[in-house]
Amino acid sequence: MSEALDQNAKNIAEFRANEGRVGGVFEGAPLVLVHHRGRKSGQEHVSPMMYLPHDTAPDTVYVFATKGGAPTDPDWYRNLTAAGEGTIERGTATYPVTVRELVGAERDRIFAEQARRYPGFAEYARQTAGIRIIPVLELRRA
C-alpha cells in the first residue's frame, strides 16, 4: 500500500471512530469522507477531504480538487464529475449527494473563502498557477 493510501486508511478509521473528527494535519478542520466509483474500474473508493460548508444550506458542502498542489486533477474529482453523484460521510451521517462543478466567479468566491480560512489552499493555487485551475465541487444532499 502506498504511503498516501495508508494515511488515507488511517484518517478514515479515525474519522469513523471519533464521529467525524481526526487529529494530525486535519485536526480541527472540517473533514468529510467522499465515496465515489472508479469511472473505469467501477470499484468504490473513499477519499477523506476538507470541505467548506455552505453558508445557508446545511446539506451542501464544497470540496476542492487540490491534489496537494499537483499539476493534475485527482482521480476522485474525475470520478465524481463523470458520475454526477456520490455519497458522503459527514460526522455521523451518511447520505447520497449530487455533484455540481462550480465555474467562474462562483468558483472563485468559494475557493477564496477556503483559502482565507485555510492558507494552505492559497499555496496549492500558487503551485498550480498557469498549469490548472483547482476545481471546486458542490456536493448537495440528494
mmCIF file of N, CA and C in Angstrom:
data_model
loop_
_atom_site.group_PDB
_atom_site.id
_atom_site.type_symbol
_atom_site.label_atom_id
_atom_site.label_comp_id
_atom_site.label_asym_id
_atom_site.label_seq_id
_atom_site.Cartn_x
_atom_site.Cartn_y
_atom_site.Cartn_z
ATOM 1 N N MET A 1 0.852 -1.181 0.000
ATOM 2 C CA MET A 1 0.000 0.000 0.000
ATOM 3 C C MET A 1 0.894 1.239 0.000
ATOM 4 N N SER A 2 0.569 2.222 -0.852
ATOM 5 C CA SER A 2 1.374 3.437 -0.902
ATOM 6 C C SER A 2 1.208 4.221 0.393
ATOM 7 N N GLU A 3 2.146 5.113 0.648
ATOM 8 C CA GLU A 3 2.098 5.927 1.865
ATOM 9 C C GLU A 3 0.829 6.771 1.914
ATOM 10 N N ALA A 4 0.435 7.352 0.770
ATOM 11 C CA ALA A 4 -0.777 8.175 0.726
ATOM 12 C C ALA A 4 -2.020 7.344 1.024
ATOM 13 N N LEU A 5 -2.114 6.148 0.436
ATOM 14 C CA LEU A 5 -3.267 5.287 0.702
ATOM 15 C C LEU A 5 -3.290 4.832 2.147
ATOM 16 N N ASP A 6 -2.117 4.540 2.706
ATOM 17 C CA ASP A 6 -2.031 4.132 4.102
ATOM 18 C C ASP A 6 -2.499 5.265 5.009
ATOM 19 N N GLN A 7 -2.088 6.500 4.721
ATOM 20 C CA GLN A 7 -2.524 7.653 5.523
ATOM 21 C C GLN A 7 -4.021 7.870 5.377
ATOM 22 N N ASN A 8 -4.552 7.717 4.167
ATOM 23 C CA ASN A 8 -5.996 7.838 3.971
ATOM 24 C C ASN A 8 -6.736 6.802 4.795
ATOM 25 N N ALA A 9 -6.258 5.567 4.793
ATOM 26 C CA ALA A 9 -6.904 4.499 5.575
ATOM 27 C C ALA A 9 -6.900 4.849 7.063
ATOM 28 N N LYS A 10 -5.809 5.390 7.555
ATOM 29 C CA LYS A 10 -5.736 5.794 8.971
ATOM 30 C C LYS A 10 -6.715 6.929 9.259
ATOM 31 N N ASN A 11 -6.772 7.917 8.356
ATOM 32 C CA ASN A 11 -7.708 9.030 8.554
ATOM 33 C C ASN A 11 -9.156 8.559 8.519
ATOM 34 N N ILE A 12 -9.474 7.639 7.624
ATOM 35 C CA ILE A 12 -10.839 7.111 7.528
ATOM 36 C C ILE A 12 -11.212 6.369 8.814
ATOM 37 N N ALA A 13 -10.326 5.523 9.294
ATOM 38 C CA ALA A 13 -10.592 4.777 10.528
ATOM 39 C C ALA A 13 -10.767 5.730 11.710
ATOM 40 N N GLU A 14 -9.910 6.729 11.815
ATOM 41 C CA GLU A 14 -10.007 7.692 12.921
ATOM 42 C C GLU A 14 -11.296 8.509 12.817
ATOM 43 N N PHE A 15 -11.658 8.921 11.615
ATOM 44 C CA PHE A 15 -12.895 9.667 11.376
ATOM 45 C C PHE A 15 -14.091 8.862 11.888
ATOM 46 N N ARG A 16 -14.147 7.612 11.494
ATOM 47 C CA ARG A 16 -15.293 6.765 11.875
ATOM 48 C C ARG A 16 -15.309 6.442 13.359
ATOM 49 N N ALA A 17 -14.163 6.332 13.966
ATOM 50 C CA ALA A 17 -14.076 6.016 15.399
ATOM 51 C C ALA A 17 -14.397 7.225 16.279
ATOM 52 N N ASN A 18 -14.300 8.436 15.725
ATOM 53 C CA ASN A 18 -14.440 9.656 16.523
ATOM 54 C C ASN A 18 -15.501 10.612 16.000
ATOM 55 N N GLU A 19 -16.563 10.064 15.432
ATOM 56 C CA GLU A 19 -17.715 10.839 14.978
ATOM 57 C C GLU A 19 -17.318 11.986 14.050
ATOM 58 N N GLY A 20 -16.384 11.706 13.149
ATOM 59 C CA GLY A 20 -16.020 12.682 12.134
ATOM 60 C C GLY A 20 -14.849 13.575 12.479
ATOM 61 N N ARG A 21 -14.217 13.336 13.609
ATOM 62 C CA ARG A 21 -13.061 14.153 13.989
ATOM 63 C C ARG A 21 -11.790 13.339 13.851
ATOM 64 N N VAL A 22 -10.726 14.023 13.408
ATOM 65 C CA VAL A 22 -9.416 13.389 13.299
ATOM 66 C C VAL A 22 -8.358 14.339 13.826
ATOM 67 N N GLY A 23 -7.182 13.796 14.091
ATOM 68 C CA GLY A 23 -6.064 14.610 14.552
ATOM 69 C C GLY A 23 -5.071 14.829 13.432
ATOM 70 N N GLY A 24 -3.842 15.053 13.802
ATOM 71 C CA GLY A 24 -2.786 15.246 12.815
ATOM 72 C C GLY A 24 -3.009 16.505 12.000
ATOM 73 N N VAL A 25 -2.680 16.455 10.722
ATOM 74 C CA VAL A 25 -2.790 17.644 9.869
ATOM 75 C C VAL A 25 -4.228 18.118 9.701
ATOM 76 N N PHE A 26 -5.214 17.236 9.943
ATOM 77 C CA PHE A 26 -6.619 17.603 9.793
ATOM 78 C C PHE A 26 -7.271 18.032 11.115
ATOM 79 N N GLU A 27 -6.523 18.052 12.205
ATOM 80 C CA GLU A 27 -7.115 18.370 13.500
ATOM 81 C C GLU A 27 -7.803 19.729 13.469
ATOM 82 N N GLY A 28 -9.076 19.730 13.877
ATOM 83 C CA GLY A 28 -9.860 20.955 13.926
ATOM 84 C C GLY A 28 -10.456 21.385 12.596
ATOM 85 N N ALA A 29 -10.084 20.737 11.521
ATOM 86 C CA ALA A 29 -10.599 21.105 10.198
ATOM 87 C C ALA A 29 -11.846 20.293 9.875
ATOM 88 N N PRO A 30 -12.788 20.870 9.137
ATOM 89 C CA PRO A 30 -13.959 20.100 8.721
ATOM 90 C C PRO A 30 -13.543 19.054 7.694
ATOM 91 N N LEU A 31 -13.866 17.813 7.992
ATOM 92 C CA LEU A 31 -13.474 16.700 7.136
ATOM 93 C C LEU A 31 -14.699 15.897 6.764
ATOM 94 N N VAL A 32 -14.730 15.428 5.530
ATOM 95 C CA VAL A 32 -15.811 14.600 5.021
ATOM 96 C C VAL A 32 -15.173 13.414 4.295
ATOM 97 N N LEU A 33 -15.846 12.274 4.335
ATOM 98 C CA LEU A 33 -15.408 11.115 3.556
ATOM 99 C C LEU A 33 -16.303 11.038 2.334
ATOM 100 N N VAL A 34 -15.686 11.063 1.161
ATOM 101 C CA VAL A 34 -16.437 11.054 -0.089
ATOM 102 C C VAL A 34 -16.294 9.682 -0.743
ATOM 103 N N HIS A 35 -17.437 9.026 -0.957
ATOM 104 C CA HIS A 35 -17.484 7.733 -1.638
ATOM 105 C C HIS A 35 -17.734 8.001 -3.121
ATOM 106 N N HIS A 36 -16.932 7.370 -3.968
ATOM 107 C CA HIS A 36 -17.083 7.539 -5.411
ATOM 108 C C HIS A 36 -16.673 6.240 -6.098
ATOM 109 N N ARG A 37 -17.243 6.013 -7.270
ATOM 110 C CA ARG A 37 -16.921 4.813 -8.055
ATOM 111 C C ARG A 37 -15.922 5.180 -9.143
ATOM 112 N N GLY A 38 -14.940 4.301 -9.314
ATOM 113 C CA GLY A 38 -13.976 4.489 -10.391
ATOM 114 C C GLY A 38 -14.690 4.497 -11.723
ATOM 115 N N ARG A 39 -14.442 5.493 -12.532
ATOM 116 C CA ARG A 39 -15.161 5.617 -13.806
ATOM 117 C C ARG A 39 -14.760 4.532 -14.781
ATOM 118 N N LYS A 40 -13.599 3.923 -14.603
ATOM 119 C CA LYS A 40 -13.165 2.823 -15.469
ATOM 120 C C LYS A 40 -13.358 1.474 -14.783
ATOM 121 N N SER A 41 -12.967 1.392 -13.512
ATOM 122 C CA SER A 41 -12.992 0.110 -12.801
ATOM 123 C C SER A 41 -14.348 -0.226 -12.203
ATOM 124 N N GLY A 42 -15.145 0.800 -11.880
ATOM 125 C CA GLY A 42 -16.400 0.570 -11.184
ATOM 126 C C GLY A 42 -16.215 0.277 -9.706
ATOM 127 N N GLN A 43 -14.973 0.254 -9.250
ATOM 128 C CA GLN A 43 -14.660 -0.042 -7.842
ATOM 129 C C GLN A 43 -14.985 1.171 -6.976
ATOM 130 N N GLU A 44 -15.544 0.914 -5.771
ATOM 131 C CA GLU A 44 -15.834 2.010 -4.851
ATOM 132 C C GLU A 44 -14.562 2.434 -4.138
ATOM 133 N N HIS A 45 -14.401 3.749 -4.015
ATOM 134 C CA HIS A 45 -13.282 4.352 -3.304
ATOM 135 C C HIS A 45 -13.843 5.307 -2.260
ATOM 136 N N VAL A 46 -13.064 5.546 -1.207
ATOM 137 C CA VAL A 46 -13.411 6.529 -0.189
ATOM 138 C C VAL A 46 -12.224 7.468 -0.042
ATOM 139 N N SER A 47 -12.493 8.758 -0.165
ATOM 140 C CA SER A 47 -11.439 9.760 -0.076
ATOM 141 C C SER A 47 -11.773 10.765 1.016
ATOM 142 N N PRO A 48 -10.894 10.905 2.023
ATOM 143 C CA PRO A 48 -11.104 11.950 3.025
ATOM 144 C C PRO A 48 -10.660 13.293 2.463
ATOM 145 N N MET A 49 -11.435 14.323 2.738
ATOM 146 C CA MET A 49 -11.041 15.653 2.274
ATOM 147 C C MET A 49 -11.680 16.739 3.123
ATOM 148 N N MET A 50 -10.990 17.867 3.168
ATOM 149 C CA MET A 50 -11.542 19.029 3.856
ATOM 150 C C MET A 50 -12.682 19.589 3.014
ATOM 151 N N TYR A 51 -13.610 20.246 3.699
ATOM 152 C CA TYR A 51 -14.726 20.856 2.986
ATOM 153 C C TYR A 51 -15.031 22.221 3.569
ATOM 154 N N LEU A 52 -15.801 22.977 2.823
ATOM 155 C CA LEU A 52 -16.331 24.256 3.265
ATOM 156 C C LEU A 52 -17.840 24.109 3.299
ATOM 157 N N PRO A 53 -18.467 24.341 4.455
ATOM 158 C CA PRO A 53 -19.930 24.249 4.486
ATOM 159 C C PRO A 53 -20.562 25.430 3.758
ATOM 160 N N HIS A 54 -21.714 25.194 3.156
ATOM 161 C CA HIS A 54 -22.491 26.251 2.514
ATOM 162 C C HIS A 54 -22.974 27.198 3.608
ATOM 163 N N ASP A 55 -23.070 28.491 3.298
ATOM 164 C CA ASP A 55 -23.488 29.499 4.284
ATOM 165 C C ASP A 55 -24.882 29.269 4.843
ATOM 166 N N THR A 56 -25.831 28.859 3.986
ATOM 167 C CA THR A 56 -27.227 28.775 4.426
ATOM 168 C C THR A 56 -27.888 27.423 4.194
ATOM 169 N N ALA A 57 -27.248 26.541 3.436
ATOM 170 C CA ALA A 57 -27.837 25.225 3.140
ATOM 171 C C ALA A 57 -27.038 24.160 3.890
ATOM 172 N N PRO A 58 -27.547 23.688 5.019
ATOM 173 C CA PRO A 58 -26.763 22.765 5.853
ATOM 174 C C PRO A 58 -26.433 21.424 5.198
ATOM 175 N N ASP A 59 -27.151 21.038 4.158
ATOM 176 C CA ASP A 59 -26.889 19.762 3.488
ATOM 177 C C ASP A 59 -26.017 19.913 2.243
ATOM 178 N N THR A 60 -25.324 21.046 2.131
ATOM 179 C CA THR A 60 -24.451 21.303 0.996
ATOM 180 C C THR A 60 -23.054 21.648 1.484
ATOM 181 N N VAL A 61 -22.054 21.007 0.874
ATOM 182 C CA VAL A 61 -20.656 21.306 1.179
ATOM 183 C C VAL A 61 -19.888 21.478 -0.129
ATOM 184 N N TYR A 62 -18.756 22.151 -0.026
ATOM 185 C CA TYR A 62 -17.869 22.328 -1.165
ATOM 186 C C TYR A 62 -16.563 21.588 -0.888
ATOM 187 N N VAL A 63 -16.053 20.898 -1.901
ATOM 188 C CA VAL A 63 -14.763 20.220 -1.808
ATOM 189 C C VAL A 63 -13.871 20.728 -2.939
ATOM 190 N N PHE A 64 -12.567 20.572 -2.745
ATOM 191 C CA PHE A 64 -11.577 21.226 -3.590
ATOM 192 C C PHE A 64 -10.588 20.191 -4.110
ATOM 193 N N ALA A 65 -10.452 20.115 -5.428
ATOM 194 C CA ALA A 65 -9.600 19.105 -6.066
ATOM 195 C C ALA A 65 -8.152 19.594 -6.144
ATOM 196 N N THR A 66 -7.543 19.809 -4.983
ATOM 197 C CA THR A 66 -6.200 20.383 -4.926
ATOM 198 C C THR A 66 -5.102 19.388 -5.280
ATOM 199 N N LYS A 67 -5.285 18.146 -4.887
ATOM 200 C CA LYS A 67 -4.256 17.105 -5.042
ATOM 201 C C LYS A 67 -2.917 17.611 -4.502
ATOM 202 N N GLY A 68 -3.010 18.350 -3.369
ATOM 203 C CA GLY A 68 -1.808 18.848 -2.714
ATOM 204 C C GLY A 68 -0.970 19.777 -3.572
ATOM 205 N N GLY A 69 -1.595 20.460 -4.536
ATOM 206 C CA GLY A 69 -0.869 21.372 -5.407
ATOM 207 C C GLY A 69 -0.207 20.697 -6.593
ATOM 208 N N ALA A 70 -0.566 19.447 -6.862
ATOM 209 C CA ALA A 70 -0.002 18.715 -8.005
ATOM 210 C C ALA A 70 -0.520 19.310 -9.324
ATOM 211 N N PRO A 71 0.193 19.071 -10.421
ATOM 212 C CA PRO A 71 -0.203 19.645 -11.704
ATOM 213 C C PRO A 71 -1.396 18.959 -12.378
ATOM 214 N N THR A 72 -1.875 17.843 -11.829
ATOM 215 C CA THR A 72 -3.004 17.124 -12.413
ATOM 216 C C THR A 72 -4.156 17.038 -11.419
ATOM 217 N N ASP A 73 -5.359 16.860 -11.956
ATOM 218 C CA ASP A 73 -6.538 16.705 -11.105
ATOM 219 C C ASP A 73 -6.531 15.329 -10.443
ATOM 220 N N PRO A 74 -7.079 15.234 -9.232
ATOM 221 C CA PRO A 74 -7.160 13.928 -8.574
ATOM 222 C C PRO A 74 -8.204 13.023 -9.231
ATOM 223 N N ASP A 75 -7.992 11.716 -9.106
ATOM 224 C CA ASP A 75 -8.936 10.755 -9.682
ATOM 225 C C ASP A 75 -10.329 10.920 -9.108
ATOM 226 N N TRP A 76 -10.437 11.187 -7.789
ATOM 227 C CA TRP A 76 -11.767 11.306 -7.196
ATOM 228 C C TRP A 76 -12.582 12.403 -7.873
ATOM 229 N N TYR A 77 -11.933 13.476 -8.288
ATOM 230 C CA TYR A 77 -12.627 14.568 -8.982
ATOM 231 C C TYR A 77 -13.195 14.075 -10.317
ATOM 232 N N ARG A 78 -12.374 13.374 -11.078
ATOM 233 C CA ARG A 78 -12.842 12.870 -12.372
ATOM 234 C C ARG A 78 -13.963 11.842 -12.177
ATOM 235 N N ASN A 79 -13.850 11.012 -11.144
ATOM 236 C CA ASN A 79 -14.895 10.024 -10.871
ATOM 237 C C ASN A 79 -16.224 10.695 -10.516
ATOM 238 N N LEU A 80 -16.182 11.677 -9.631
ATOM 239 C CA LEU A 80 -17.407 12.346 -9.208
ATOM 240 C C LEU A 80 -18.057 13.125 -10.340
ATOM 241 N N THR A 81 -17.265 13.842 -11.112
ATOM 242 C CA THR A 81 -17.869 14.621 -12.195
ATOM 243 C C THR A 81 -18.425 13.719 -13.294
ATOM 244 N N ALA A 82 -17.788 12.587 -13.527
ATOM 245 C CA ALA A 82 -18.307 11.647 -14.527
ATOM 246 C C ALA A 82 -19.632 11.047 -14.066
ATOM 247 N N ALA A 83 -19.737 10.723 -12.778
ATOM 248 C CA ALA A 83 -20.946 10.086 -12.251
ATOM 249 C C ALA A 83 -22.056 11.089 -11.962
ATOM 250 N N GLY A 84 -21.685 12.293 -11.525
ATOM 251 C CA GLY A 84 -22.685 13.289 -11.153
ATOM 252 C C GLY A 84 -23.326 13.033 -9.804
ATOM 253 N N GLU A 85 -22.805 12.020 -9.104
ATOM 254 C CA GLU A 85 -23.352 11.670 -7.790
ATOM 255 C C GLU A 85 -22.315 10.901 -6.993
ATOM 256 N N GLY A 86 -22.568 10.809 -5.710
ATOM 257 C CA GLY A 86 -21.704 10.053 -4.813
ATOM 258 C C GLY A 86 -22.401 9.946 -3.467
ATOM 259 N N THR A 87 -21.631 9.622 -2.454
ATOM 260 C CA THR A 87 -22.130 9.534 -1.087
ATOM 261 C C THR A 87 -21.089 10.164 -0.187
ATOM 262 N N ILE A 88 -21.539 10.841 0.867
ATOM 263 C CA ILE A 88 -20.578 11.375 1.824
ATOM 264 C C ILE A 88 -20.909 10.916 3.232
ATOM 265 N N GLU A 89 -19.856 10.820 4.017
ATOM 266 C CA GLU A 89 -19.963 10.649 5.460
ATOM 267 C C GLU A 89 -19.528 11.980 6.055
ATOM 268 N N ARG A 90 -20.419 12.557 6.836
ATOM 269 C CA ARG A 90 -20.155 13.858 7.462
ATOM 270 C C ARG A 90 -20.555 13.737 8.918
ATOM 271 N N GLY A 91 -19.573 13.772 9.797
ATOM 272 C CA GLY A 91 -19.858 13.492 11.202
ATOM 273 C C GLY A 91 -20.325 12.057 11.324
ATOM 274 N N THR A 92 -21.522 11.860 11.858
ATOM 275 C CA THR A 92 -22.075 10.509 11.986
ATOM 276 C C THR A 92 -23.119 10.206 10.914
ATOM 277 N N ALA A 93 -23.373 11.148 10.029
ATOM 278 C CA ALA A 93 -24.384 10.970 8.979
ATOM 279 C C ALA A 93 -23.737 10.511 7.678
ATOM 280 N N THR A 94 -24.454 9.640 6.973
ATOM 281 C CA THR A 94 -24.040 9.208 5.631
ATOM 282 C C THR A 94 -25.231 9.422 4.711
ATOM 283 N N TYR A 95 -24.987 10.100 3.578
ATOM 284 C CA TYR A 95 -26.098 10.357 2.670
ATOM 285 C C TYR A 95 -25.616 10.547 1.236
ATOM 286 N N PRO A 96 -26.520 10.269 0.269
ATOM 287 C CA PRO A 96 -26.176 10.454 -1.144
ATOM 288 C C PRO A 96 -26.141 11.941 -1.480
ATOM 289 N N VAL A 97 -25.289 12.289 -2.451
ATOM 290 C CA VAL A 97 -25.176 13.676 -2.885
ATOM 291 C C VAL A 97 -25.176 13.755 -4.407
ATOM 292 N N THR A 98 -25.622 14.894 -4.902
ATOM 293 C CA THR A 98 -25.438 15.230 -6.304
ATOM 294 C C THR A 98 -24.189 16.100 -6.392
ATOM 295 N N VAL A 99 -23.573 16.082 -7.552
ATOM 296 C CA VAL A 99 -22.304 16.783 -7.760
ATOM 297 C C VAL A 99 -22.497 17.860 -8.821
ATOM 298 N N ARG A 100 -22.025 19.061 -8.499
ATOM 299 C CA ARG A 100 -22.049 20.161 -9.461
ATOM 300 C C ARG A 100 -20.711 20.874 -9.395
ATOM 301 N N GLU A 101 -20.079 21.049 -10.539
ATOM 302 C CA GLU A 101 -18.816 21.768 -10.578
ATOM 303 C C GLU A 101 -19.092 23.262 -10.680
ATOM 304 N N LEU A 102 -18.427 24.038 -9.833
ATOM 305 C CA LEU A 102 -18.575 25.485 -9.858
ATOM 306 C C LEU A 102 -17.616 26.077 -10.891
ATOM 307 N N VAL A 103 -18.041 27.148 -11.520
ATOM 308 C CA VAL A 103 -17.210 27.812 -12.529
ATOM 309 C C VAL A 103 -17.252 29.319 -12.308
ATOM 310 N N GLY A 104 -16.299 30.004 -12.926
ATOM 311 C CA GLY A 104 -16.290 31.462 -12.953
ATOM 312 C C GLY A 104 -16.245 32.104 -11.583
ATOM 313 N N ALA A 105 -17.006 33.190 -11.450
ATOM 314 C CA ALA A 105 -16.994 33.983 -10.223
ATOM 315 C C ALA A 105 -17.462 33.177 -9.009
ATOM 316 N N GLU A 106 -18.429 32.287 -9.223
ATOM 317 C CA GLU A 106 -18.912 31.463 -8.105
ATOM 318 C C GLU A 106 -17.793 30.572 -7.597
ATOM 319 N N ARG A 107 -17.076 29.909 -8.489
ATOM 320 C CA ARG A 107 -15.936 29.063 -8.103
ATOM 321 C C ARG A 107 -14.871 29.897 -7.389
ATOM 322 N N ASP A 108 -14.554 31.056 -7.967
ATOM 323 C CA ASP A 108 -13.504 31.905 -7.404
ATOM 324 C C ASP A 108 -13.853 32.372 -5.989
ATOM 325 N N ARG A 109 -15.113 32.729 -5.769
ATOM 326 C CA ARG A 109 -15.555 33.194 -4.450
ATOM 327 C C ARG A 109 -15.439 32.098 -3.402
ATOM 328 N N ILE A 110 -15.883 30.898 -3.734
ATOM 329 C CA ILE A 110 -15.840 29.782 -2.780
ATOM 330 C C ILE A 110 -14.390 29.378 -2.507
ATOM 331 N N PHE A 111 -13.567 29.305 -3.547
ATOM 332 C CA PHE A 111 -12.167 28.941 -3.337
ATOM 333 C C PHE A 111 -11.455 29.994 -2.491
ATOM 334 N N ALA A 112 -11.720 31.269 -2.750
ATOM 335 C CA ALA A 112 -11.085 32.343 -1.978
ATOM 336 C C ALA A 112 -11.448 32.243 -0.502
ATOM 337 N N GLU A 113 -12.686 31.889 -0.207
ATOM 338 C CA GLU A 113 -13.093 31.755 1.203
ATOM 339 C C GLU A 113 -12.357 30.586 1.864
ATOM 340 N N GLN A 114 -12.229 29.471 1.166
ATOM 341 C CA GLN A 114 -11.494 28.325 1.723
ATOM 342 C C GLN A 114 -10.031 28.704 1.950
ATOM 343 N N ALA A 115 -9.434 29.421 0.996
ATOM 344 C CA ALA A 115 -8.036 29.846 1.125
ATOM 345 C C ALA A 115 -7.864 30.847 2.265
ATOM 346 N N ARG A 116 -8.878 31.668 2.507
ATOM 347 C CA ARG A 116 -8.813 32.606 3.626
ATOM 348 C C ARG A 116 -8.822 31.849 4.956
ATOM 349 N N ARG A 117 -9.670 30.836 5.050
ATOM 350 C CA ARG A 117 -9.773 30.055 6.293
ATOM 351 C C ARG A 117 -8.588 29.121 6.480
ATOM 352 N N TYR A 118 -8.092 28.573 5.386
ATOM 353 C CA TYR A 118 -7.004 27.583 5.425
ATOM 354 C C TYR A 118 -5.964 27.983 4.382
ATOM 355 N N PRO A 119 -4.950 28.760 4.788
ATOM 356 C CA PRO A 119 -3.976 29.316 3.839
ATOM 357 C C PRO A 119 -3.242 28.287 2.980
ATOM 358 N N GLY A 120 -3.205 27.040 3.379
ATOM 359 C CA GLY A 120 -2.590 26.016 2.544
ATOM 360 C C GLY A 120 -3.247 25.924 1.181
ATOM 361 N N PHE A 121 -4.530 26.243 1.096
ATOM 362 C CA PHE A 121 -5.235 26.205 -0.184
ATOM 363 C C PHE A 121 -4.719 27.295 -1.121
ATOM 364 N N ALA A 122 -4.364 28.452 -0.565
ATOM 365 C CA ALA A 122 -3.763 29.510 -1.386
ATOM 366 C C ALA A 122 -2.418 29.044 -1.928
ATOM 367 N N GLU A 123 -1.676 28.297 -1.135
ATOM 368 C CA GLU A 123 -0.394 27.761 -1.588
ATOM 369 C C GLU A 123 -0.608 26.753 -2.720
ATOM 370 N N TYR A 124 -1.632 25.912 -2.608
ATOM 371 C CA TYR A 124 -1.928 24.965 -3.691
ATOM 372 C C TYR A 124 -2.224 25.716 -4.986
ATOM 373 N N ALA A 125 -2.993 26.809 -4.882
ATOM 374 C CA ALA A 125 -3.319 27.602 -6.071
ATOM 375 C C ALA A 125 -2.050 28.226 -6.660
ATOM 376 N N ARG A 126 -1.160 28.677 -5.809
ATOM 377 C CA ARG A 126 0.096 29.247 -6.287
ATOM 378 C C ARG A 126 0.906 28.186 -7.036
ATOM 379 N N GLN A 127 0.937 26.967 -6.491
ATOM 380 C CA GLN A 127 1.709 25.884 -7.104
ATOM 381 C C GLN A 127 1.145 25.466 -8.464
ATOM 382 N N THR A 128 -0.148 25.629 -8.652
ATOM 383 C CA THR A 128 -0.772 25.196 -9.908
ATOM 384 C C THR A 128 -1.016 26.350 -10.885
ATOM 385 N N ALA A 129 -0.644 27.570 -10.493
ATOM 386 C CA ALA A 129 -0.867 28.743 -11.348
ATOM 387 C C ALA A 129 -0.241 28.520 -12.720
ATOM 388 N N GLY A 130 -1.024 28.794 -13.763
ATOM 389 C CA GLY A 130 -0.547 28.630 -15.126
ATOM 390 C C GLY A 130 -0.594 27.197 -15.626
ATOM 391 N N ILE A 131 -0.931 26.258 -14.744
ATOM 392 C CA ILE A 131 -0.994 24.838 -15.113
ATOM 393 C C ILE A 131 -2.451 24.370 -15.154
ATOM 394 N N ARG A 132 -3.163 24.641 -14.064
ATOM 395 C CA ARG A 132 -4.572 24.270 -13.991
ATOM 396 C C ARG A 132 -5.259 25.122 -12.939
ATOM 397 N N ILE A 133 -6.550 25.267 -13.069
ATOM 398 C CA ILE A 133 -7.368 25.920 -12.046
ATOM 399 C C ILE A 133 -7.920 24.811 -11.173
ATOM 400 N N ILE A 134 -7.740 24.930 -9.884
ATOM 401 C CA ILE A 134 -8.206 23.882 -8.966
ATOM 402 C C ILE A 134 -9.735 23.836 -8.988
ATOM 403 N N PRO A 135 -10.306 22.694 -9.369
ATOM 404 C CA PRO A 135 -11.764 22.584 -9.414
ATOM 405 C C PRO A 135 -12.399 22.615 -8.018
ATOM 406 N N VAL A 136 -13.601 23.165 -7.981
ATOM 407 C CA VAL A 136 -14.420 23.204 -6.771
ATOM 408 C C VAL A 136 -15.732 22.513 -7.100
ATOM 409 N N LEU A 137 -16.104 21.542 -6.259
ATOM 410 C CA LEU A 137 -17.364 20.820 -6.450
ATOM 411 C C LEU A 137 -18.320 21.108 -5.317
ATOM 412 N N GLU A 138 -19.586 21.279 -5.671
ATOM 413 C CA GLU A 138 -20.664 21.389 -4.704
ATOM 414 C C GLU A 138 -21.274 19.994 -4.553
ATOM 415 N N LEU A 139 -21.327 19.520 -3.316
ATOM 416 C CA LEU A 139 -21.966 18.240 -3.010
ATOM 417 C C LEU A 139 -23.217 18.543 -2.211
ATOM 418 N N ARG A 140 -24.379 18.247 -2.787
ATOM 419 C CA ARG A 140 -25.656 18.576 -2.165
ATOM 420 C C ARG A 140 -26.449 17.306 -1.894
ATOM 421 N N ARG A 141 -27.015 17.217 -0.694
ATOM 422 C CA ARG A 141 -27.810 16.030 -0.344
ATOM 423 C C ARG A 141 -28.861 15.782 -1.416
ATOM 424 N N ALA A 142 -28.894 14.532 -1.904
ATOM 425 C CA ALA A 142 -29.833 14.170 -2.973
ATOM 426 C C ALA A 142 -31.221 13.897 -2.408
#
